[in-house]
XYZ file of C-alpha atoms in Angstrom:
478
model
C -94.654 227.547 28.344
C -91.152 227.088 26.670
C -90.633 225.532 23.184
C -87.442 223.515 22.876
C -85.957 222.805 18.479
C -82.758 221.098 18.270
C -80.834 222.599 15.814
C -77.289 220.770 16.128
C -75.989 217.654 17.603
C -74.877 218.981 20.225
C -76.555 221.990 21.015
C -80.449 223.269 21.704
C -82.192 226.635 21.002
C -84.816 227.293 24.082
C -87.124 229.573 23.035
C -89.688 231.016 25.837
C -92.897 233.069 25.396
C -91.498 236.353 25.673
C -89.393 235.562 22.626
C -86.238 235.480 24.496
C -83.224 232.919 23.258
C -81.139 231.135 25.419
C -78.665 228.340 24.480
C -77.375 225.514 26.598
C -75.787 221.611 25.730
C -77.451 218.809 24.884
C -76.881 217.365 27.903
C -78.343 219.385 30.047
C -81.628 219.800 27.700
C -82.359 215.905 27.430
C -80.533 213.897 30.505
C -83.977 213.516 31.762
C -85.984 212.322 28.593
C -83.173 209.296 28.267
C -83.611 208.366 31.450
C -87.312 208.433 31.133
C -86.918 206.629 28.046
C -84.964 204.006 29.418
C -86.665 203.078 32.171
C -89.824 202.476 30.195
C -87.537 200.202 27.709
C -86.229 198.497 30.323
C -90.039 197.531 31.349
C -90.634 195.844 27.905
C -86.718 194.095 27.648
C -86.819 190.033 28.895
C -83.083 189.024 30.697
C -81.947 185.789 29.428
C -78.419 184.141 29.928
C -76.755 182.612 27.135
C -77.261 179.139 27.691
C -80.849 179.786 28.384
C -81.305 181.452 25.454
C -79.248 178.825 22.904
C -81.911 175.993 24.460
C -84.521 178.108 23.411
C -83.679 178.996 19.623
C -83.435 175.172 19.351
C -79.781 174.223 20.219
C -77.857 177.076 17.298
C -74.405 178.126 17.292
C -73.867 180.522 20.365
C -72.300 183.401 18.112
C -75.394 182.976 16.162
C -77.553 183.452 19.636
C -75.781 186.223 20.918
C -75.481 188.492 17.679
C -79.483 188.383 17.341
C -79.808 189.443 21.500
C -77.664 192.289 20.803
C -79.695 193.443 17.851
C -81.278 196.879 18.633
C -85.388 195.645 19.195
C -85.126 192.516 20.202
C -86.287 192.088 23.379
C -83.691 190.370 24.889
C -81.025 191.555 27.236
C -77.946 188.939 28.244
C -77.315 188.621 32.171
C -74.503 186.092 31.386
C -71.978 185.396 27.922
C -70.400 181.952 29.450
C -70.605 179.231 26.817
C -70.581 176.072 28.602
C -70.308 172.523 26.439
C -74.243 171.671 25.539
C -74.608 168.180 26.182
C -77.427 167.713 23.896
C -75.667 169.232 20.923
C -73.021 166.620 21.605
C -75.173 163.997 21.110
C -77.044 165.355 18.275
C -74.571 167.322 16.059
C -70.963 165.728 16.957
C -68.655 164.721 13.779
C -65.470 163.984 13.271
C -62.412 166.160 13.747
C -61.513 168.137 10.994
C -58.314 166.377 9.466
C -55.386 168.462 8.871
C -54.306 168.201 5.062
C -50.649 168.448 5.664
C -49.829 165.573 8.042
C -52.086 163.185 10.047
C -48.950 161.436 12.006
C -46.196 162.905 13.864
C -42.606 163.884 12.480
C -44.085 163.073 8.915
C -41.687 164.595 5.958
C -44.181 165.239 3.800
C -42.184 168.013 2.314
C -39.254 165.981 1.324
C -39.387 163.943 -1.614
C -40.219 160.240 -0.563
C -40.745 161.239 2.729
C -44.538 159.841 2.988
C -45.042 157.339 0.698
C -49.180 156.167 0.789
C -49.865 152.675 -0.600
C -53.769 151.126 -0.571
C -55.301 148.231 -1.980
C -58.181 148.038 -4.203
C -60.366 145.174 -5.197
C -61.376 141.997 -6.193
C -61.940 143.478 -9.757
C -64.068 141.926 -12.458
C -63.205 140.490 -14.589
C -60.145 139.523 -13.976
C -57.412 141.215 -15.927
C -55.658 139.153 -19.386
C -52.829 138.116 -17.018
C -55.678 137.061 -14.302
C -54.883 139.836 -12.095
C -57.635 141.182 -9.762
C -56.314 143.844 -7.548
C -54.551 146.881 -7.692
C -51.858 148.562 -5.301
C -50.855 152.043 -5.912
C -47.461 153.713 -4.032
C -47.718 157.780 -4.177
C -45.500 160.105 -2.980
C -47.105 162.808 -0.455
C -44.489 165.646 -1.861
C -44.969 165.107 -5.484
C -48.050 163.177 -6.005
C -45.787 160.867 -8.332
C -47.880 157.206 -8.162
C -47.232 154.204 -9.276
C -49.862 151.228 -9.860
C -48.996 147.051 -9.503
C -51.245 144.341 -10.596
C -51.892 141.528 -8.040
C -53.254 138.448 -8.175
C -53.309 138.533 -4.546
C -53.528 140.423 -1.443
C -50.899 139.364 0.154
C -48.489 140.603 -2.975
C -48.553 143.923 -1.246
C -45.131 143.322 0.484
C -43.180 142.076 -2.735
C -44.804 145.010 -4.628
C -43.426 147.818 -2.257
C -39.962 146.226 -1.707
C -39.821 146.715 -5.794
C -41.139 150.360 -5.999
C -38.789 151.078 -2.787
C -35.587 150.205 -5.064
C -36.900 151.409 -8.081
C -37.910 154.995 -6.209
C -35.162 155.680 -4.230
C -32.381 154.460 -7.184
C -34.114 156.543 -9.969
C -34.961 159.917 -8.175
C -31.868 159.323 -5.581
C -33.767 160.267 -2.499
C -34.954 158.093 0.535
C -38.203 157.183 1.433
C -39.168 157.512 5.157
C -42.536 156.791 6.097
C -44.839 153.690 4.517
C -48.583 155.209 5.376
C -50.875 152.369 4.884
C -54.351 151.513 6.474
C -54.506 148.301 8.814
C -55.133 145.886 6.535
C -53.769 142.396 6.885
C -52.357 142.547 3.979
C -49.946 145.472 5.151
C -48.405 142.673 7.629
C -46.103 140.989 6.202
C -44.438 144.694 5.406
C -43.244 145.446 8.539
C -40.259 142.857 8.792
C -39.194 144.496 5.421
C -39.858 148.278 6.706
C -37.230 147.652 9.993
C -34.585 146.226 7.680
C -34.501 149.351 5.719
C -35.887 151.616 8.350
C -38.682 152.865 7.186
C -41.161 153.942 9.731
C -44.769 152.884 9.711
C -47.761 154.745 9.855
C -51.294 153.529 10.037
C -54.267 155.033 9.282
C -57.868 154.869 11.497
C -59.912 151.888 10.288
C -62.998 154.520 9.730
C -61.020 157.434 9.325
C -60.484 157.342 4.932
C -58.987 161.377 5.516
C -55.681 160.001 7.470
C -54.579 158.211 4.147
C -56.707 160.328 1.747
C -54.013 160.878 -0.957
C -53.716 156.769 -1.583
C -57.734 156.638 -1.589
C -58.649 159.419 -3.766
C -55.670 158.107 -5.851
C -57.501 155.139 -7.171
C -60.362 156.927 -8.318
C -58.310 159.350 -10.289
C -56.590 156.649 -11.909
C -59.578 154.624 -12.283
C -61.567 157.422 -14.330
C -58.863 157.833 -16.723
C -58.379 154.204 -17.144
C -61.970 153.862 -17.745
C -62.320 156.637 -20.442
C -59.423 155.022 -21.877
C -60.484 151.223 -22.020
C -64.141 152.536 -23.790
C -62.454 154.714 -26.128
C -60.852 152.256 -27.401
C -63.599 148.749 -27.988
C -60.601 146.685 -26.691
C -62.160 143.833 -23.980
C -62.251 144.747 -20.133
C -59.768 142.174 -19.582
C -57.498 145.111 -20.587
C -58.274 147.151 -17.828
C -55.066 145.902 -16.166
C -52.857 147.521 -19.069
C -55.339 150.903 -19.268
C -54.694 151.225 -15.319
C -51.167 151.022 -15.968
C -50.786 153.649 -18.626
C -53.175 155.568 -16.818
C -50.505 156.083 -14.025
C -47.549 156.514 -16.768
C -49.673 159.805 -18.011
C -50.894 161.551 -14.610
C -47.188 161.250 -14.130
C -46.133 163.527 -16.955
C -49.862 165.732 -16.830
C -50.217 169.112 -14.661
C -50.977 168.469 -10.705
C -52.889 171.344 -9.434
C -51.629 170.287 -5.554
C -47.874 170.928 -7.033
C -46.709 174.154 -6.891
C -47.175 176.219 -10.202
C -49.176 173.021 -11.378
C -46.250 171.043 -12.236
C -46.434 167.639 -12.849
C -44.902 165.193 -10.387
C -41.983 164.228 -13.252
C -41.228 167.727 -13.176
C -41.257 167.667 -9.552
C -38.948 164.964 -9.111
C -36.644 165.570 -12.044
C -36.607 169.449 -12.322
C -37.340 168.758 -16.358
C -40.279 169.518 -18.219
C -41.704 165.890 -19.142
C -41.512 165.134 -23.093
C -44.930 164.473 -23.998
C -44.048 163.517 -27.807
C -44.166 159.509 -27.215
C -47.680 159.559 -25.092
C -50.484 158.242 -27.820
C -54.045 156.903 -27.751
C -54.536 153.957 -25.783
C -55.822 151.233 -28.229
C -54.497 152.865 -30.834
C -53.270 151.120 -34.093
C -49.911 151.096 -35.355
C -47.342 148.346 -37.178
C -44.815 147.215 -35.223
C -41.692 144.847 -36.811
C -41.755 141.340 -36.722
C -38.550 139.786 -37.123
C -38.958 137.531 -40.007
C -36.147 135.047 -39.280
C -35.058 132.997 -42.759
C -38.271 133.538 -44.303
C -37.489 136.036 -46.961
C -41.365 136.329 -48.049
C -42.862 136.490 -44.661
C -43.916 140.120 -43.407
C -41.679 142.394 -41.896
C -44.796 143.830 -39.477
C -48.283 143.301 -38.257
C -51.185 145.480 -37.712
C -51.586 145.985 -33.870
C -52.761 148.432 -30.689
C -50.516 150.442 -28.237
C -51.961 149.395 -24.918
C -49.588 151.309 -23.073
C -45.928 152.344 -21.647
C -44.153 152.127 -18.371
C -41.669 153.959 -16.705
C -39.494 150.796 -16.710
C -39.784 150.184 -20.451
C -38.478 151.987 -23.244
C -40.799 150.085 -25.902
C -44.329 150.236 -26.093
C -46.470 147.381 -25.508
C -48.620 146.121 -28.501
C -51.410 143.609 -28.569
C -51.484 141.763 -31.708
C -54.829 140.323 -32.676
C -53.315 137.768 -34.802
C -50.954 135.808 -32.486
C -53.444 137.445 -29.457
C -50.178 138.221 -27.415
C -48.524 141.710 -26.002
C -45.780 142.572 -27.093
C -43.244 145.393 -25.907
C -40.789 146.743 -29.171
C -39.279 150.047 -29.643
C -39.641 149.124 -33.699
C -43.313 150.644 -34.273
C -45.052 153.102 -36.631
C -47.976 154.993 -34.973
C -50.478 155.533 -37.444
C -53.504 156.791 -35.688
C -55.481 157.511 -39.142
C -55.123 153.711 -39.963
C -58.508 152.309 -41.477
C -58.880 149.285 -39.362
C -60.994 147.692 -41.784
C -58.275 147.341 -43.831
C -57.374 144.372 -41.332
C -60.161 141.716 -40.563
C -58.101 140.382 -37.309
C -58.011 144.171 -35.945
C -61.480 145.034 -36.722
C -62.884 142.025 -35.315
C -60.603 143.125 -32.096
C -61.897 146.383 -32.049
C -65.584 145.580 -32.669
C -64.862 142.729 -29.432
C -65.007 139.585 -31.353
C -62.039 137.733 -31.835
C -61.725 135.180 -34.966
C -60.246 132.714 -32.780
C -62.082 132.801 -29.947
C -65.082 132.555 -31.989
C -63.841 129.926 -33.748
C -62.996 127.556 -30.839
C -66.273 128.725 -29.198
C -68.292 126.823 -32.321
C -65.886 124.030 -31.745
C -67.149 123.865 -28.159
C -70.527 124.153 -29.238
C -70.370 121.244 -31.643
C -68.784 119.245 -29.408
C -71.827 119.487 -26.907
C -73.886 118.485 -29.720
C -72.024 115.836 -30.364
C -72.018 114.782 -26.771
C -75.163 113.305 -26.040
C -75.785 111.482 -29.313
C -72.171 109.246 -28.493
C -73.004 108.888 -25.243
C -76.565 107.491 -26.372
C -74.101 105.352 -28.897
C -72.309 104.025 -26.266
C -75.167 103.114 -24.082
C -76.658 101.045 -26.802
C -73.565 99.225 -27.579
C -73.043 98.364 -23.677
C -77.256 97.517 -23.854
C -76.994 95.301 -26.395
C -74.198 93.431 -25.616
C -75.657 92.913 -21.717
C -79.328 91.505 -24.281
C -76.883 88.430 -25.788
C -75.534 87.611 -22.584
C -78.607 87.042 -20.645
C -80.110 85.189 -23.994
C -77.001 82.954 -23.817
C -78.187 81.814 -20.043
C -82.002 81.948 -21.332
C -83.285 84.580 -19.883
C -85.918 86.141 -21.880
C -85.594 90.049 -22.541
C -88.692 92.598 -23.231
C -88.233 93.715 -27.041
C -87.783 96.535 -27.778
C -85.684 97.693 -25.239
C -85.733 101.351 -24.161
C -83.508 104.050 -23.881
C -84.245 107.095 -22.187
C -82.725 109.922 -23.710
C -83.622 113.364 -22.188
C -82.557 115.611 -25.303
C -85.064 115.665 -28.433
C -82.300 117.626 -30.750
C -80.302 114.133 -30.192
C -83.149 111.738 -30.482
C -83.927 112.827 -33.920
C -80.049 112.687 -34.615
C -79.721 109.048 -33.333
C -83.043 108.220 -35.113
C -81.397 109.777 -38.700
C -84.312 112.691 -38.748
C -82.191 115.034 -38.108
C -82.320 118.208 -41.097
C -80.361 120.682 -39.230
C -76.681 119.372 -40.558
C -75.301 118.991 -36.977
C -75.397 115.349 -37.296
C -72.579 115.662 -39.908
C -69.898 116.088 -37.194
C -70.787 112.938 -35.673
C -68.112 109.694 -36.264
C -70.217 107.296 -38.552
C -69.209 104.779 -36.048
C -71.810 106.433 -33.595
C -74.340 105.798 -36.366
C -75.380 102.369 -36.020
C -78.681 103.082 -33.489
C -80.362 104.348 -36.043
C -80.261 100.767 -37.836
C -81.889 99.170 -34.365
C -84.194 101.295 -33.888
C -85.712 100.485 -37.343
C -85.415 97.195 -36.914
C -87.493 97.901 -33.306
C -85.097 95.830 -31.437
C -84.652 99.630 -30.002
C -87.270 102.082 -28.660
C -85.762 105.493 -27.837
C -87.579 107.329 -25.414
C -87.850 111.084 -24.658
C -87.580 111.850 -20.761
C -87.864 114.920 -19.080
C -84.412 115.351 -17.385
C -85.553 115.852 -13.888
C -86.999 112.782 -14.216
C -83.960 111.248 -15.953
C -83.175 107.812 -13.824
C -79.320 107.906 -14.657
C -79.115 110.503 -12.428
C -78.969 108.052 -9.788
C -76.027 106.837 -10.463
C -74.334 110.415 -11.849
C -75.290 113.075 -10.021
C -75.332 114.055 -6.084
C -78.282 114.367 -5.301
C -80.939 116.357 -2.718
C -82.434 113.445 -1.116
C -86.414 114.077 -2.022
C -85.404 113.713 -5.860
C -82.883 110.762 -5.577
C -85.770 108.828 -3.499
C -88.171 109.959 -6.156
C -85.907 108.861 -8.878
C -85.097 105.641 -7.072
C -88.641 104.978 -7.016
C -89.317 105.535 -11.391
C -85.985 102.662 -11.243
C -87.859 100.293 -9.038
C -91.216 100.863 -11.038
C -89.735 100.628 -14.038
C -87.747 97.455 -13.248
């Protein structure tokens, strides 16, 4: 009987009975163990190809499949490593191509400075804007990320806007601009004849693929955000949104860009000069700005008003001034940023959303629909009465009283001379007189419900279930 101890890696002590050593390799000692081994693995080991095996763990990546089949103990041993396409994972895991962030169109200079220029369109926006604009159309420069925003009242404005930022692009930062990248909206259209006569080269985007003109799309919401924090900051009305967007732009122009190199902003990009960020101030924020006061030596020399912004193509701000409710733009302004607005009713009232004026000509409207029914009622009886003589004058006898169907109770009591509320005091005396037949009962007003108001006959367009319903309350009534 012979004992065998490994005592190296390489080498084994054989020890026999008599107690005598010998020493020989490794190899030699245990060639025929591995190969006993193995073969009794090999019994317990399943062969699987690739393929076979990827359909079986439920359709995973292949370098997924074939790193757990060549982990030590598991049971599986591959026969083939081809990786065919998988027609089922086609159908059930396919997405779109990766986009490449550099360039989605061929020969596209996005390097150079106006060599891509991106331009979409958002809206209808509501409300509309003070100037009744409703959409927006930014330009923005693939090198720089310098953008520029345009109010439109229309789509179709698109090709007037671009043929102004072209000029005012290319004349201020003296470069060229190459490529227009645009999606294919209709609006784009009328571009093209523009783009050939200064050769610029067109690009457009996939109708479902947002990533081929991602710059001009993510654009909007950046601009949009800041406009937004801007507009609430500052309590003025959403139909300022138009000016917020504006000097939204005019400060992501001048504000670090972490896509620029170093995080420089795109000014700095396109000028080489550190923007000066001394004249950028709070949007809706008060100041005074001069008022020429003509001859009028007593008449102010400023009025209380809000910076609602600054363009690149301005050197003035523009103001809003409650008061005259118009924008200004003046260089002539004091920035006071610790002004107490209630020191000025017209600016608080602004600020808080509710405009003297406005309010004002609101109650006027309001009155004037009170007065509204109550004249027309006036009129009606004049018109009735008149209409009594004549057919007394050919003796025909009229029902007294006659009535008048009146289908609003606030202007019944008013006609009547109940009324307490002091509305009636708006009312021309002239329209007064009813009151006088109706107490001499040679008038009886009547209340009516309005849907079943018969002057709607002759009035209103009508569904034709209620105008033969109504035409039947004339008939009965006649």
């Amino acid at each position: 009987m012979r004992i065998f101890e490994v005592y190296r890696c390489n080498k084994v002590l054989m020890i026999d009975a008599m107690g005598e050593m010998t020493t020989e390799t490794r190899v030699n000692a245990v060639t025929e163990a591995v190969k006993a081994a193995s073969e009794s693995l090999a019994d317990a080991v399943t062969e699987s190809t690739l393929l076979e095996l990827h359909k079986r763990l439920g359709h995973i990546a292949y370098d997924t499949v074939e790193r757990m089949a060549d982990t030590p103990g598991s049971g599986i041993r591959l026969t083939s490593r081809e990786r065919p396409n998988c027609l089922t994972c086609a159908h059930g895991k396919q997405s779109k191509n990766n986009q490449s962030k550099k360039d989605t169109g061929a020969n596209a200079p996005i390097d150079k400075i106006g060599g891509v220029i991106g331009s979409d369109i958002k809206g209808p926006m509501t409300p509309r804007d003070r100037r009744g604009n409703k959409y927006l159309i930014n330009f923005i420069d693939y090198s720089t990320n310098y953008v520029r925003v345009f109010l439109a009242k229309n789509k179709a404005d698109a090709t007037k806007e671009f043929e102004h930022f072209l000029v005012y692009f290319e004349k201020r930062f003296n470069c060229r601009i190459h490529v227009l990248r645009t999606d294919g909206g209709k609006e784009y259209v009328n571009v093209d004849p523009f783009c050939k006569e200064t050769g610029v080269r067109r690009q457009i985007s996939e109708r479902e693929n947002q990533a081929s003109n991602g710059k001009a799309e993510r654009m909007h919401r950046t601009v949009l955000n800041v406009a937004r924090c801007m507009l609430f900051a500052s309590g003025l009305p959403l139909y300022f949104w138009g000016d917020a967007v504006e000097y939204a732009a005019f400060v992501l122009n001048r504000t670090s860009c972490s896509a620029n190199p170093k995080r420089m902003s795109p000014l700095e990009m396109l000028t080489g000069k550190v923007p000066n960020l001394s004249d950028i101030v709070m949007f809706g924020s008060p100041c005074t700005a001069y008022r020429d006061p003509g001859k009028k030596a007593w008449k102010s020399r400023a009025q209380v008003g809000m910076i609602v912004g600054k363009n690149d193509e301005t050197k003035g701000f523009k103001v809003y001034l409650p008061k005259d409710r118009i924008v200004i733009t003046t260089q002539h302004i004091k920035h006071v940023e610790t002004l107490d607005s209630k020191q000025n009713a017209q600016l608080q009232a602004q600020l808080e959303r509710e405009d003297p004026e406005l309010k004002k000509a609101v109650e006027e409207r309001e009155q004037a629909a009170e007065r509204k029914e109550p004249v027309a009622a006036s009129h009606t009886t004049a018109r009735m009465l008149g209409v009594i003589e004549c057919l007394k004058e050919i003796g025909i006898k009229v029902r007294v009283p006659s009535l008048l169907h009146v289908d609003n109770q606030a202007a019944i009591a008013q006609l009547k001379g109940e009324d307490t509320t002091g509305h009636a005091k708006h009312i021309d005396t002239r329209h007064k007189f009813v009151k006088d037949f109706v107490k001499k009962k040679v008038l009886l007003i009547n209340y009516c419900e309005s849907k079943k108001m018969r002057a709607d006959v002759l009035t209103k367009v009508l569904p034709a279930p209620r105008l033969t319903e109504l035409r039947g309350l004339v008939m009965l009534s006649g």
